[in-house]
Coordinates of C-alpha atoms in Angstrom, one line a residue:
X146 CA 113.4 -18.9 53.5
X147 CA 113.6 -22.6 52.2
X148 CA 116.7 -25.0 53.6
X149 CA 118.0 -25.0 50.2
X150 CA 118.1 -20.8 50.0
X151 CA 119.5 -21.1 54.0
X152 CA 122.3 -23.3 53.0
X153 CA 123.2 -21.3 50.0
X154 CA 123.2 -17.8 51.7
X155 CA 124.7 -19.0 55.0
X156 CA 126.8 -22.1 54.6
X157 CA 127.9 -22.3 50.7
X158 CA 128.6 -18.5 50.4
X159 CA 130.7 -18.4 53.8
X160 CA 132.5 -21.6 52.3
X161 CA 133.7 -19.6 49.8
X162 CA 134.4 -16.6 51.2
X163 CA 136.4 -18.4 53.9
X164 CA 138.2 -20.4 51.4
X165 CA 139.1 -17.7 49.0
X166 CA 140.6 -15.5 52.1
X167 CA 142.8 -18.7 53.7
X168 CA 143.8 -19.0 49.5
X169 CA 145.2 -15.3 49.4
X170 CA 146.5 -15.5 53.0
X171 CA 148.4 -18.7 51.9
X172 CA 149.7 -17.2 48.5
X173 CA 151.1 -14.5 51.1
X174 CA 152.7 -16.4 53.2
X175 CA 154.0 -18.0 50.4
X176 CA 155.7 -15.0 48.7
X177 CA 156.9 -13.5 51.9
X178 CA 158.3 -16.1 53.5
X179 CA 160.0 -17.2 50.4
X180 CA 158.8 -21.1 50.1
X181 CA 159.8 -22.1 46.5
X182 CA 159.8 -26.2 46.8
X183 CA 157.0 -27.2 45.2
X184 CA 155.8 -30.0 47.4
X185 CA 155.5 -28.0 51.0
X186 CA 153.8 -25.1 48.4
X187 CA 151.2 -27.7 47.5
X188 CA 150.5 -29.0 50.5
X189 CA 149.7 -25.3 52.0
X190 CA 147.5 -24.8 49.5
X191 CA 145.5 -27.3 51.0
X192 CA 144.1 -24.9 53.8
X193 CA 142.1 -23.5 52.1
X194 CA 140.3 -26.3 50.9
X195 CA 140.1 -27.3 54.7
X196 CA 138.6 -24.1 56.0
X197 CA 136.0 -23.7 52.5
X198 CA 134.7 -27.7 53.3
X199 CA 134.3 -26.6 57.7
X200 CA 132.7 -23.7 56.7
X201 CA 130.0 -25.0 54.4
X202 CA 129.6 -28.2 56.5
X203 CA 128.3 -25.6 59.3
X204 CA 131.5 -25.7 61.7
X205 CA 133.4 -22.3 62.5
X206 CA 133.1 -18.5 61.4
X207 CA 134.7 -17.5 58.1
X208 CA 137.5 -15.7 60.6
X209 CA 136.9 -16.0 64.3
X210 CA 137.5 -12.2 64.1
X211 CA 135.4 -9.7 64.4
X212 CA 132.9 -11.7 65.5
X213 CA 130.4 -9.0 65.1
X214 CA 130.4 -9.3 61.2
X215 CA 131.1 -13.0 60.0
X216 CA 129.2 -14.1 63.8
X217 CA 125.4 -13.2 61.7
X218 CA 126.6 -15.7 58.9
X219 CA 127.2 -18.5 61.7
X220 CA 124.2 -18.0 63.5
X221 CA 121.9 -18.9 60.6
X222 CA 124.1 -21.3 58.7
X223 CA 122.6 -24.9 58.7
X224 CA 124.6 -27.0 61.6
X225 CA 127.0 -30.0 60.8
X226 CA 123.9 -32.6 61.6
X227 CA 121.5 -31.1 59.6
X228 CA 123.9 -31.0 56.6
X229 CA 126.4 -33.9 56.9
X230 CA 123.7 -36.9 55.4
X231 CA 122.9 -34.9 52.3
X232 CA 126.9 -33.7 52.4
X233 CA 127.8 -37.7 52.7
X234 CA 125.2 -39.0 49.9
X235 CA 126.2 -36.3 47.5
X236 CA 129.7 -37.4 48.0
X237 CA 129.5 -41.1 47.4
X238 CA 126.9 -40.5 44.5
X239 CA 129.9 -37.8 43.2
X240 CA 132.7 -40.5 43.8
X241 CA 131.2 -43.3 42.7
X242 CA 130.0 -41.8 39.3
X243 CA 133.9 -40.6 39.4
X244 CA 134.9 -44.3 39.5
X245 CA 133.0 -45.3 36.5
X246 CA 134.6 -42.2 34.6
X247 CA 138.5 -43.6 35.2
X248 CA 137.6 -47.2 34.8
X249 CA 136.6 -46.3 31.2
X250 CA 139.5 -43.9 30.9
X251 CA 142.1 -46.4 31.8
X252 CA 140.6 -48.7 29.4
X253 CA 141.2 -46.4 26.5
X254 CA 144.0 -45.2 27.9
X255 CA 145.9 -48.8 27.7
X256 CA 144.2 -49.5 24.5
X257 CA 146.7 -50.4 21.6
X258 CA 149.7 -50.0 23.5
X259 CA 153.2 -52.3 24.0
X260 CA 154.8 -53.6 26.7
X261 CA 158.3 -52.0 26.9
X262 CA 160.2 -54.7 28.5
X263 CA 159.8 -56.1 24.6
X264 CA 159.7 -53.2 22.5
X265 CA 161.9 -50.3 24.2
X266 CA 164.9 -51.4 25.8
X267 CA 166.3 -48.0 26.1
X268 CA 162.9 -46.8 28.0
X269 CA 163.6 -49.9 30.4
X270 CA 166.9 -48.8 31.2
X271 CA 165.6 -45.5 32.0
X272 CA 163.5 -46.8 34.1
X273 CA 165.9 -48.9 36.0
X274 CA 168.1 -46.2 36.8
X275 CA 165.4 -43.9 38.0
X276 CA 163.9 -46.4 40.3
X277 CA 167.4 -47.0 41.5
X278 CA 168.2 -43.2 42.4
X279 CA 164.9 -42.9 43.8
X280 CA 165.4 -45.8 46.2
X281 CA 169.1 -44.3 46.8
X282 CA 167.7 -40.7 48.1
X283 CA 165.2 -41.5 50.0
X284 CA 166.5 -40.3 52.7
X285 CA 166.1 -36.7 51.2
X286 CA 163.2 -37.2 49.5
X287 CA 161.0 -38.8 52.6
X288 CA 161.1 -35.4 54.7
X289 CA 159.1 -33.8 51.2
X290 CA 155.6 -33.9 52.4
X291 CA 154.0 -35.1 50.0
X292 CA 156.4 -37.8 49.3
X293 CA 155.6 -41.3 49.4
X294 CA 157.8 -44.8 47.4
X295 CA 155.2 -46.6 45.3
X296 CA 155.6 -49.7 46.1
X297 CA 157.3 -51.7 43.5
X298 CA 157.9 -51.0 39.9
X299 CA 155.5 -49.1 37.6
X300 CA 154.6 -50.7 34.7
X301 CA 155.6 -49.4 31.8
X302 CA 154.2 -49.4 28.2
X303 CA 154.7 -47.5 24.6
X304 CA 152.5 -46.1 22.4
X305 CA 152.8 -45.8 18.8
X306 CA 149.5 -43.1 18.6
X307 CA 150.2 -39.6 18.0
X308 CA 149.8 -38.6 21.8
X309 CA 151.3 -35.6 22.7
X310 CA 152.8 -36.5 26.2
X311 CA 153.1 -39.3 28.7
X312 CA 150.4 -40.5 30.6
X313 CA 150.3 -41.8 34.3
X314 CA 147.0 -44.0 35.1
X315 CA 147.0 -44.5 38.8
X316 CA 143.6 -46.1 38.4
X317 CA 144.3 -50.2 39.1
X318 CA 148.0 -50.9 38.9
X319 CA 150.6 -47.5 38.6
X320 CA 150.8 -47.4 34.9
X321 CA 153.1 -45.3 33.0
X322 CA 152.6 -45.1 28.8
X323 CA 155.1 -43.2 27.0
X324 CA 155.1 -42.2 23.1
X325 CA 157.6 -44.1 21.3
X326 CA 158.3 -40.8 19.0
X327 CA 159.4 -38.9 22.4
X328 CA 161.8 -41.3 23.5
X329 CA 163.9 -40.8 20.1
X330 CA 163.8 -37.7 20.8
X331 CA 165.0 -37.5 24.4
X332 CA 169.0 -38.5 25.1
X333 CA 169.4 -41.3 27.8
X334 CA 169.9 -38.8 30.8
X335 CA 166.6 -36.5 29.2
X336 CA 164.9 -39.8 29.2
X337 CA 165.4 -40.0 32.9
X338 CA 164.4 -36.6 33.4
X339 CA 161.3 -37.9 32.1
X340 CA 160.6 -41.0 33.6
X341 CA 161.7 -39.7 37.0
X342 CA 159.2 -37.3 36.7
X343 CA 156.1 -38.8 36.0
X344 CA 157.1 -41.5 39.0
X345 CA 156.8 -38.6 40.7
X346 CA 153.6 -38.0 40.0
X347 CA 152.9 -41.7 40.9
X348 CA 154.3 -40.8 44.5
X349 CA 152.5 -38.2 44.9
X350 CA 149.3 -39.1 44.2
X351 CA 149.5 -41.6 46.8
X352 CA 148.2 -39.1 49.0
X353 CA 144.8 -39.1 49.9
X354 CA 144.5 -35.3 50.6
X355 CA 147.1 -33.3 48.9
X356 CA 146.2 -34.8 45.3
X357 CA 144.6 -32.9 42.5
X358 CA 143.4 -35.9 41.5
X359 CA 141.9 -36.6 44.2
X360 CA 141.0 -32.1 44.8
X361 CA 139.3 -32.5 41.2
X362 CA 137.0 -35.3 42.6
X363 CA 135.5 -33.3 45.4
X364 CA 134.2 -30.1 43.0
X365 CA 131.1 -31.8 43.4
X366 CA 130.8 -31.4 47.4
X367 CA 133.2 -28.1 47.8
X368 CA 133.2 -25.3 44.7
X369 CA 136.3 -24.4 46.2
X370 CA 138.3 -27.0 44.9
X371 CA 137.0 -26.1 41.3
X372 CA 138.4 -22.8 41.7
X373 CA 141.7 -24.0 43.0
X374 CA 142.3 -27.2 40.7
X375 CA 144.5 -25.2 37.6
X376 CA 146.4 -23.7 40.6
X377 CA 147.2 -26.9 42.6
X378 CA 148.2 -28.8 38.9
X379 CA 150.5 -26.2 38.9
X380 CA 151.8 -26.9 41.8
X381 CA 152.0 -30.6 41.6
X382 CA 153.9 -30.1 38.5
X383 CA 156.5 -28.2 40.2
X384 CA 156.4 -30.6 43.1
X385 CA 157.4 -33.5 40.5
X386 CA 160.2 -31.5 39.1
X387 CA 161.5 -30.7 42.2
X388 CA 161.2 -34.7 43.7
X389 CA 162.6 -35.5 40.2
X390 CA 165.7 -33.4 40.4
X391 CA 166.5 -34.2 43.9
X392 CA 166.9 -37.9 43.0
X393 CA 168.8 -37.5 39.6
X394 CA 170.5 -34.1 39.8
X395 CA 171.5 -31.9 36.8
X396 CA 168.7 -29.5 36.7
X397 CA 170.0 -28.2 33.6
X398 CA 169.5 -31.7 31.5
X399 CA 165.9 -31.6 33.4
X400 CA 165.5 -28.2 31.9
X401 CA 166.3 -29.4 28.3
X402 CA 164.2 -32.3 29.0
X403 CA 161.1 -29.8 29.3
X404 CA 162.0 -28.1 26.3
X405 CA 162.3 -30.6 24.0
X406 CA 158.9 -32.6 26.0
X407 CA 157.1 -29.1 25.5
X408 CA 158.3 -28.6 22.0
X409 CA 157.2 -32.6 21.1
X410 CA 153.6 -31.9 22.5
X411 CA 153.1 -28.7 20.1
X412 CA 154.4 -30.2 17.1
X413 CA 151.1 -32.0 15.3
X414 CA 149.6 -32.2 18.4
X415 CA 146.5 -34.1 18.0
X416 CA 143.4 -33.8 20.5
X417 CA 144.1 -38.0 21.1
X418 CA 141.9 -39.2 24.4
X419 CA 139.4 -36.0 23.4
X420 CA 136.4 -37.7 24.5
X421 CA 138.7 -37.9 28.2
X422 CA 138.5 -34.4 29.4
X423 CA 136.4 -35.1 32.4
X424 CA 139.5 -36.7 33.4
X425 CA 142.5 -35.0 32.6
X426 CA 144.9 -35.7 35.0
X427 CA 144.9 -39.4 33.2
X428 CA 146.4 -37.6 30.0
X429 CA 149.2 -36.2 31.6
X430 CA 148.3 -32.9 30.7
X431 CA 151.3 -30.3 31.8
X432 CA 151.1 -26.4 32.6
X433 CA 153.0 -24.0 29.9
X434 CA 156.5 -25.4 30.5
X435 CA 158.0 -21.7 30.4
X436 CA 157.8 -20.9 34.1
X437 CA 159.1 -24.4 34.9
X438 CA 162.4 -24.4 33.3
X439 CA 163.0 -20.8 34.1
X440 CA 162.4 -21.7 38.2
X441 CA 164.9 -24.8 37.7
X442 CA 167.6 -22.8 35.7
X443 CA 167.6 -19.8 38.1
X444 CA 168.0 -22.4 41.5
X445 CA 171.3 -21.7 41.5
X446 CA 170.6 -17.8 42.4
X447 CA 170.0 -17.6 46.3
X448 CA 167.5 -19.2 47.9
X449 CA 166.7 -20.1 50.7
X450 CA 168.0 -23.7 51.8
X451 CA 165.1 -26.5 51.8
X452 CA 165.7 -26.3 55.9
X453 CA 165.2 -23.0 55.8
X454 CA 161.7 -23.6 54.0
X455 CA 160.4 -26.8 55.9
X456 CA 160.8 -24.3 59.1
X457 CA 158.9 -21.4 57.1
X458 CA 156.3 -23.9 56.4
X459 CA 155.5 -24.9 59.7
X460 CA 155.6 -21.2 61.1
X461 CA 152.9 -20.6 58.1
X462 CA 150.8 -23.7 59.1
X463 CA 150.8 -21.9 62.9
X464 CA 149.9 -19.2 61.6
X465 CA 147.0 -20.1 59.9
X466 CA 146.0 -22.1 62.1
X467 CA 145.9 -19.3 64.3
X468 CA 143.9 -17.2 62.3
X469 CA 141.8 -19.5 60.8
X470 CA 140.6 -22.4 63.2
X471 CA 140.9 -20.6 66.8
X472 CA 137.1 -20.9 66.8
X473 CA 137.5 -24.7 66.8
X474 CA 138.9 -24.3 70.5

């Protein structure tokens, strides 16, 4: 057997075994321990994207338990020194070509836009009053996990092209562009709504780990994250609704927000940025909307109270841990 066939048979196949079992045992916990805020749901789903990378990378069983059947796959998986060189060159060559990718995205990104300090007053004011709410619950919004303050303002620019949503370009300095048909569409507090949320997604993606950004740019090292990325853009969707609405309130204006956003990315949409799709998080692309504004309208059912779910979190990252690193001891 060659070291390539060893590797795929007793490192990559574990990997994704182990990854696909911490992925359903997270989704469990999930559902049965009732964690709904999208932000501690995202950053559970990065377990399995943990366990899949130790796995392949030759450290630890695919469960600890029963040793008997996953401890064959161990024994002839390649260890962590014979695969970490080729693991690290594949990675820089795979981040590095990544680079090149969004420096040329953000270019054509930016291209033929307008600054809105000049051209949209009303998208400036927006933004001033979002930054200011931000900045006001902080407090509440710092114990989110993924939840981090950009620092400083975003700039903000217009677009008169037929693009069908806003885009955020974290690439170089945190760049929001926003259509100049959506924001006559939009009333002043929807236009909040929507501002708030994609400086959400600027907060977010501050993270190193818990970004699908930054998940999307390690498909090359870890398949596992290829298989999880329309999941976890899910989730950091939800997570930026949820950090939105717990600076500015009013769910229900959010809601229409959505709506009207989803209905303004239907109508005459144009494939604009086409050539971009190995980089779609730059577009702003968004999930079907439905499942959004049906989660935000029906928070005022019960649920359990965001204490209630940091705690369930925690007990769930035990737990895991538990099951799925013991053999790291």
């Amino acid at each position: 057997m060659s070291t390539l066939q060893q590797f795929l048979l007793y490192n990559l196949l574990p990997g994704l075994v182990a990854g696909a079992l911490a992925w359903v045992a997270v989704l469990g916990g999930i559902e049965l321990l009732r964690i709904r805020h999208g932000s501690l749901r995202f950053c559970l789903l990065g377990f399995p994207l943990v366990k899949s990378t130790f796995v392949v990378l030759g450290v630890g069983m695919v469960l600890p338990w029963p040793r008997e059947v996953f401890g064959a796959w161990y024994a002839n998986a390649l260890p962590l020194r014979a695969v970490l060189p080729a693991y690290l060159a594949i990675t820089v060559v795979a981040l590095t070509g990544r680079a090149l990718l969004v420096r040329r995205a953000r270019g054509l990104a930016l291209r033929d836009t307008l600054s809105a300090e000049e051209n949209s007053p009303r998208l400036v004011r927006a933004l001033d009053r979002v930054m200011a709410a931000y900045e006001s619950q902080e407090a509440r919004l710092i114990g989110v996990c993924q939840y981090a303050p950009i620092p400083g303002r975003p700039e903000l620019l217009i677009t008169r092209r037929p693009l069908h949503s806003p885009l955020v370009v974290t690439a170089g300095r945190p760049t929001i562009v926003f259509p100049e048909r959506l924001v006559h569409d939009l009333t002043d507090k929807e236009l909040q709504g929507a501002i708030a949320h994609e400086v959400a997604h600027l907060c977010l993606r501050r993270h190193t780990i818990c970004s699908t950004e930054n998940v999307k740019a390690i498909v090359a090292v870890n398949p596992m994250a290829a298989l999880m990325a329309a999941q976890l853009h899910r989730e950091e969707e939800k997570a930026c609704d949820d950090m939105a609405t717990v600076a500015l309130g009013d769910p229900e204006t959010y809601a229409e927000m959505l709506l009207k956003s989803y209905r303004f990315a239907t109508h005459d949409a144009v494939p604009v940025f086409g050539q971009l799709q190995y980089v779609p998080q730059l577009l702003g692309i968004k999930p079907i909307l439905s499942e959004r504004i049906e989660r935000l309208l029906d928070r005022r059912k019960a649920e359990p109270s965001l204490r209630l779910q940091y705690l369930a979190a925690s007990c769930l990252s035990v737990a895991l841990w538990l099951v799925f690193f013991t053999d790291f001891l």
